[in-house]
Structure formats: C-alpha cells, structure tokens
Coordinates of C-alpha atoms in Angstrom, one line a residue:
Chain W
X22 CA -4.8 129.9 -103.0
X23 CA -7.9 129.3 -101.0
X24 CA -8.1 126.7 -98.9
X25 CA -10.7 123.8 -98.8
X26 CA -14.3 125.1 -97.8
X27 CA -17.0 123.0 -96.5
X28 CA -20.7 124.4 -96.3
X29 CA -23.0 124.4 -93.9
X30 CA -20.5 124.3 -90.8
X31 CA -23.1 123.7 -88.3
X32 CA -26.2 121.1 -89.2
X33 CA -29.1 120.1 -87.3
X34 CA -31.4 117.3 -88.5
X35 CA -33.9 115.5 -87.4
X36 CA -33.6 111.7 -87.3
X37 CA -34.9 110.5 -90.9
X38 CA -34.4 113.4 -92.6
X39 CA -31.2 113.8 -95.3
X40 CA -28.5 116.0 -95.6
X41 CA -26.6 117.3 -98.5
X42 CA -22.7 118.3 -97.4
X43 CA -20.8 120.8 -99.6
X44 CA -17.1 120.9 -100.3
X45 CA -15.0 123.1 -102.5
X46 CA -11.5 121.8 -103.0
X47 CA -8.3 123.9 -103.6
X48 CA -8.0 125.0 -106.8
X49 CA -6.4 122.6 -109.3
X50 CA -6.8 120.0 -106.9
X51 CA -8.8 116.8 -108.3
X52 CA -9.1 114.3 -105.7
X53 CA -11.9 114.7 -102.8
X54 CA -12.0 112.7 -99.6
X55 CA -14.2 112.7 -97.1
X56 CA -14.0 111.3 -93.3
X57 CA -15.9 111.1 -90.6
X58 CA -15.0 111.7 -87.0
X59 CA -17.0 111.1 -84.1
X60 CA -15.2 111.0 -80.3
X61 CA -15.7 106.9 -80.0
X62 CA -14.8 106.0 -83.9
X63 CA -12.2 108.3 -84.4
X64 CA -11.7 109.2 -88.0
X65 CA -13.3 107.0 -90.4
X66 CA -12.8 107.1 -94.4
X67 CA -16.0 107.4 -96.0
X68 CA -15.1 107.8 -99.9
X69 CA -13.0 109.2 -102.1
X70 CA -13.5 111.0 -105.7
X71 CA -11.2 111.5 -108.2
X72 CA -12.1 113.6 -111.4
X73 CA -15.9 112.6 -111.1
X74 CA -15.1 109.1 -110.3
X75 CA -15.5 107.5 -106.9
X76 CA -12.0 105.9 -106.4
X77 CA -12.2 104.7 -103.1
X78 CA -14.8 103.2 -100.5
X79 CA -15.1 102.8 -97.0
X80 CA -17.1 100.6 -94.6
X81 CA -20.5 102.7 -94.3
X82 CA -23.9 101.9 -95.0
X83 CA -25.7 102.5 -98.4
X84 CA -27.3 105.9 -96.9
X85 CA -24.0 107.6 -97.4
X86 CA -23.2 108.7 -100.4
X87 CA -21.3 111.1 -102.9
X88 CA -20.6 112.9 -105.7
X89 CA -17.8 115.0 -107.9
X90 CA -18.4 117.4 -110.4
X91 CA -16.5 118.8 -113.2
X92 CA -15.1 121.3 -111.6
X93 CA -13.9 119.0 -108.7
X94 CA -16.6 120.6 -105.9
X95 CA -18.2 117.2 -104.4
X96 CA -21.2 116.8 -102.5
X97 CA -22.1 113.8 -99.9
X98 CA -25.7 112.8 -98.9
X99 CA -26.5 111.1 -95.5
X100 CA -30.1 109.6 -96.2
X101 CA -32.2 108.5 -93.5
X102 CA -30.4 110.2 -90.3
X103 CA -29.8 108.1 -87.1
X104 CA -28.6 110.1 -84.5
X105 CA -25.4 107.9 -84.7
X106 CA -25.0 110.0 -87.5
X107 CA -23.9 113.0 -85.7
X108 CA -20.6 113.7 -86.5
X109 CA -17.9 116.7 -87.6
X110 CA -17.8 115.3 -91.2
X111 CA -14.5 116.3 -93.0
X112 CA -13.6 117.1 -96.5
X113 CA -10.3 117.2 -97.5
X114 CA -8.3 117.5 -101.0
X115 CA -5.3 116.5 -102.5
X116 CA -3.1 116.9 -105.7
X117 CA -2.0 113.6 -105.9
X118 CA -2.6 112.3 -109.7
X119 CA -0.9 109.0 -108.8
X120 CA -2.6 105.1 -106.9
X121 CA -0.7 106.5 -103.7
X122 CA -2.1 108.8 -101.2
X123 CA -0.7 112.3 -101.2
X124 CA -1.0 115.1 -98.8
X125 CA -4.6 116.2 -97.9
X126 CA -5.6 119.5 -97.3
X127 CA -8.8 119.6 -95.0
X128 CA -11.3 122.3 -94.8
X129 CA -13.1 122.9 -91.0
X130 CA -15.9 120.6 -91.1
X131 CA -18.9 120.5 -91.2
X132 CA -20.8 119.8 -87.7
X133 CA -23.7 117.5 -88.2
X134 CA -26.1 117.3 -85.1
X135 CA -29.1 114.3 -85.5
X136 CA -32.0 115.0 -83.1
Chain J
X13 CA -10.5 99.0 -88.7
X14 CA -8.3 101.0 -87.5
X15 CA -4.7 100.7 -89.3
X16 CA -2.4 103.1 -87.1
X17 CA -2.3 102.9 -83.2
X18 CA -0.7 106.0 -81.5
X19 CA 0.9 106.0 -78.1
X20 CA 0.6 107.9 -75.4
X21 CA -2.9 108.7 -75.9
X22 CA -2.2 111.9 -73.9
X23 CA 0.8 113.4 -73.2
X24 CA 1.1 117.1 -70.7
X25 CA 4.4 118.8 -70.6
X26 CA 6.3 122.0 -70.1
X27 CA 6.8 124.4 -72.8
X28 CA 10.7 124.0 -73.7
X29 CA 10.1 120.0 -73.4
X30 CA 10.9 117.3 -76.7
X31 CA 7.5 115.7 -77.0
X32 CA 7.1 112.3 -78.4
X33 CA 4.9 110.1 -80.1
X34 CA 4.6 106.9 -81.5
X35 CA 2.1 104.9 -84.1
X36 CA 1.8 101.4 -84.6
X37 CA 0.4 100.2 -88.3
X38 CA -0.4 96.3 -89.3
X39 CA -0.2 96.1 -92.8
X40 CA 2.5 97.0 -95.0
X41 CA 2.3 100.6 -96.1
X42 CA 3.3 103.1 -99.2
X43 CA 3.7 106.0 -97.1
X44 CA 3.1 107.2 -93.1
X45 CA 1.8 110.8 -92.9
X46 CA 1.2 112.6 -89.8
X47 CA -1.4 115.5 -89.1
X48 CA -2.3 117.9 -86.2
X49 CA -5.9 118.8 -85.6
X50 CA -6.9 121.9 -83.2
X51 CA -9.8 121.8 -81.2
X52 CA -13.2 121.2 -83.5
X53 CA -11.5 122.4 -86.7
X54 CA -9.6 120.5 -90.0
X55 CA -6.1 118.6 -89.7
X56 CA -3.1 119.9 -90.8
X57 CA -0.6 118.0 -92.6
X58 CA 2.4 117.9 -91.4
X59 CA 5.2 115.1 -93.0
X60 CA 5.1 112.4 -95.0
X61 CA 7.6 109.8 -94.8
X62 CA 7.9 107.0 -98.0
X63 CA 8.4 103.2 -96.9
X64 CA 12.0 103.4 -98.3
X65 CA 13.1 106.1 -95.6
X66 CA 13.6 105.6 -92.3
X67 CA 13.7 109.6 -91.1
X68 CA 12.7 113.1 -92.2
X69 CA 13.0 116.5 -90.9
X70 CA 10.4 119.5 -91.1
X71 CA 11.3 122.6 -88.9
X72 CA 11.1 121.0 -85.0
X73 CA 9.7 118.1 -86.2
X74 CA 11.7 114.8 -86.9
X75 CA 9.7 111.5 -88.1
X76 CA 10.9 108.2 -88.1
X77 CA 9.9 105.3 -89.7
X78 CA 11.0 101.4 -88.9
X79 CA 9.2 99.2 -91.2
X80 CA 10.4 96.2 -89.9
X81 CA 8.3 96.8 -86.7
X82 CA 5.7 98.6 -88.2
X83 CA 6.2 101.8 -86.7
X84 CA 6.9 105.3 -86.4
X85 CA 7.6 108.4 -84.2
X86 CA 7.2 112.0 -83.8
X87 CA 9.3 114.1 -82.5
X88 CA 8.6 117.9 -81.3
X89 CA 11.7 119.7 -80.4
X90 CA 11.2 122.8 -78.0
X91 CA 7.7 122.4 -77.6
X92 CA 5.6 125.2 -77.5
X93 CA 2.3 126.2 -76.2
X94 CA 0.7 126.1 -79.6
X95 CA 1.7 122.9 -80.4
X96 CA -0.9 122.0 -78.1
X97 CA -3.4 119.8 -80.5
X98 CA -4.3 116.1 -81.2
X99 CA -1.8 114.7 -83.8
X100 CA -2.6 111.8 -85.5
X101 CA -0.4 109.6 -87.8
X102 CA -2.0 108.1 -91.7
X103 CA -1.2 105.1 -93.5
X104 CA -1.4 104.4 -97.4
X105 CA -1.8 100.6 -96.9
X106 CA -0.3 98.7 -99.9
X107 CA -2.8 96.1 -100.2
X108 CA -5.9 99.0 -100.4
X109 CA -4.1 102.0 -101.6
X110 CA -5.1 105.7 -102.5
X111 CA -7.1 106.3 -99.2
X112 CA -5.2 107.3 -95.9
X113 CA -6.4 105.3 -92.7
X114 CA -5.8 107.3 -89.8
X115 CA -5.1 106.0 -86.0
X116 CA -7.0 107.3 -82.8
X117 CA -4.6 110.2 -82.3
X118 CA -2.6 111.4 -79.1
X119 CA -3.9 114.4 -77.7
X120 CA -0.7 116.5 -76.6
X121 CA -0.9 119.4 -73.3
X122 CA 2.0 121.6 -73.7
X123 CA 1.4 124.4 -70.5
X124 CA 3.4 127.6 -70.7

C-alpha cells in the first residue's frame, strides 16, 4: 500500500496570505490527523477528521482549519499567516474505527515557511 | 499542554550500547505509543502498549508501562547507528480521548 502523501512539501508564504495543505491517507484508512511541529512547541494536535467529520480539536486559533472528503483525502487551511506560523505541518492516518487512538501512519510533511 | 515528558532529552552512545528512555504522562491514559522521527521527515510508529499491560516486546525494542506512576520506558537493545533519531512517546488521555498527545521527544546519538 502507499503510504500517507502530503502536498506541497516545501511552502513559502507571505505573512497574511492563506495556505491550503493536502493529504492523502493510506488506502482504506478513514481517520486524518493533523499536527504541528515547530522546534520551541514540539508537536501540537491541531484536529482530527473521521469520515468527513471533524472528531477532535486542538488549542489553535480560528485561522486553522480543515476538511475530509469522501474519499478520506483532507485538506487544512491556515488563514491570515503570521510568521509564527511557520512550521513542518504533519498529516498522519489511522485505521482505528473505535473512541481510542490507534496507530498513525504519518506522511513527510509539509514545510511551511511565513515571510 | 503537553501530556508526556521524556527524559533524557538527549542521549549519545556507542553502537552495541542498550539505550534508554523514559516518558512521564499526568492524566490517566487508554494507551502509550511510542514513535521515531528522522531528521525533517514523518514519525514512525513504533509500539503501543494498552493501560492493562505493563510490558511489550517488538524486535530490540522493549516498552514498559507503570500506571501507578504514570510512566513508561523504552528500551533499545544493541543499538545501532540507524537508530539514531528523536523518539517521542503518545498518550490517548481517558478524559479527552481519540487524539494522541505527544511529549517533547529525546533526541538519541548512537556513533559507530
């Protein structure tokens, strides 16, 4: 099976401007997390979607924001860019149906620079 | 907030060497999960360890788990240099579950 691909994997925006992340899960897989890591925060849990629904939220500003389709490929938005913003923002997937947190499979990243 | 705290924050040894780590957590948990990350690219999983087990085994790694203090430990038998990578442990909080909170890592040197 393929593994999880995030698109673009290197970003650079200018402060204000939006971004559009893309992530294709492994196949059969319907549950999409993403996370944030920067050097000072560490890795921080930004949302996650589970068959078009978002399931779970984390502690960022409205400007962040997501999105599942049908076919399980999500999408998350950064509005507004601050250059706090810059970040290697992961996607990961997991096969976990269940309330409890399975095993995720991340893809590479996506390397966001704010200018 | 952070939920899992890992200890050493670095850790350098020779190749052939057991290497170590341990992760702190505050809340109760579902399950502990631990992950490697190379340099700039996605983490790896690694093991997953249930709150009703108290060790697991995958390969060179062992993974224990002491709920009572709240913590747990990885173990890397006969380190190699390719194990060299930040590994980073994940809790499944019971009171907030379905999203993995993952601690500030330890960054692990092992030099041929």
């Amino acid at each position: 099976k393929a593994g999880v691909t995030q698109t673009p994997r290197y970003l650079i925006k200018t402060r204000g401007q939006q971004v559009t992340l893309s992530c294709s899960p492994i196949s059969g897989h319907r549950s999409v997390s993403w996370y944030q890591q920067t050097p000072g925060q560490g890795l921080q849990f930004l949302f996650e979607y589970f068959s078009e629904t978002q399931r779970n939220k984390g502690n960022f500003p409205g400007r962040f924001s997501g999105r599942q389709f049908s076919n399980s490929r999500s999408e998350m938005n950064v509005s507004t860019l601050e250059l706090g913003d810059s970040a290697l923002y992961l996607c990961a997937s997991s096969s976990a149906t269940g309330v409890y947190a399975g095993p995720l499979h991340f893809g590479n990243g996506t390397r966001l620079t704010v200018t | 907030s952070q939920q899992g705290e890992e200890d050493p924050q670095a850790l350098s040894i020779q190749e052939g060497e057991n290497a170590t780590m341990n992760c702190s957590y505050k809340t109760s948990i579902n399950n502990l999960q631990w992950y490697r990350q190379n340099s700039g690219r996605g983490l790896v999983h690694l093991i997953l360890i249930r709150s009703n087990e108290r060790e697991k085994h995958s390969g060179r790694l062992r993974v224990t788990l002491d709920t009572s203090k709240k913590s747990s430990s990885l173990l890397i038998t006969a380190s190699r240099a390719a194990d060299t990578a930040s590994y980073f442990c994940a809790t499944d909080a019971s009171s907030n579950t379905g999203k993995l909170i993952f601690g500030q890592g330890t960054t692990l040197q092992v030099k041929p």
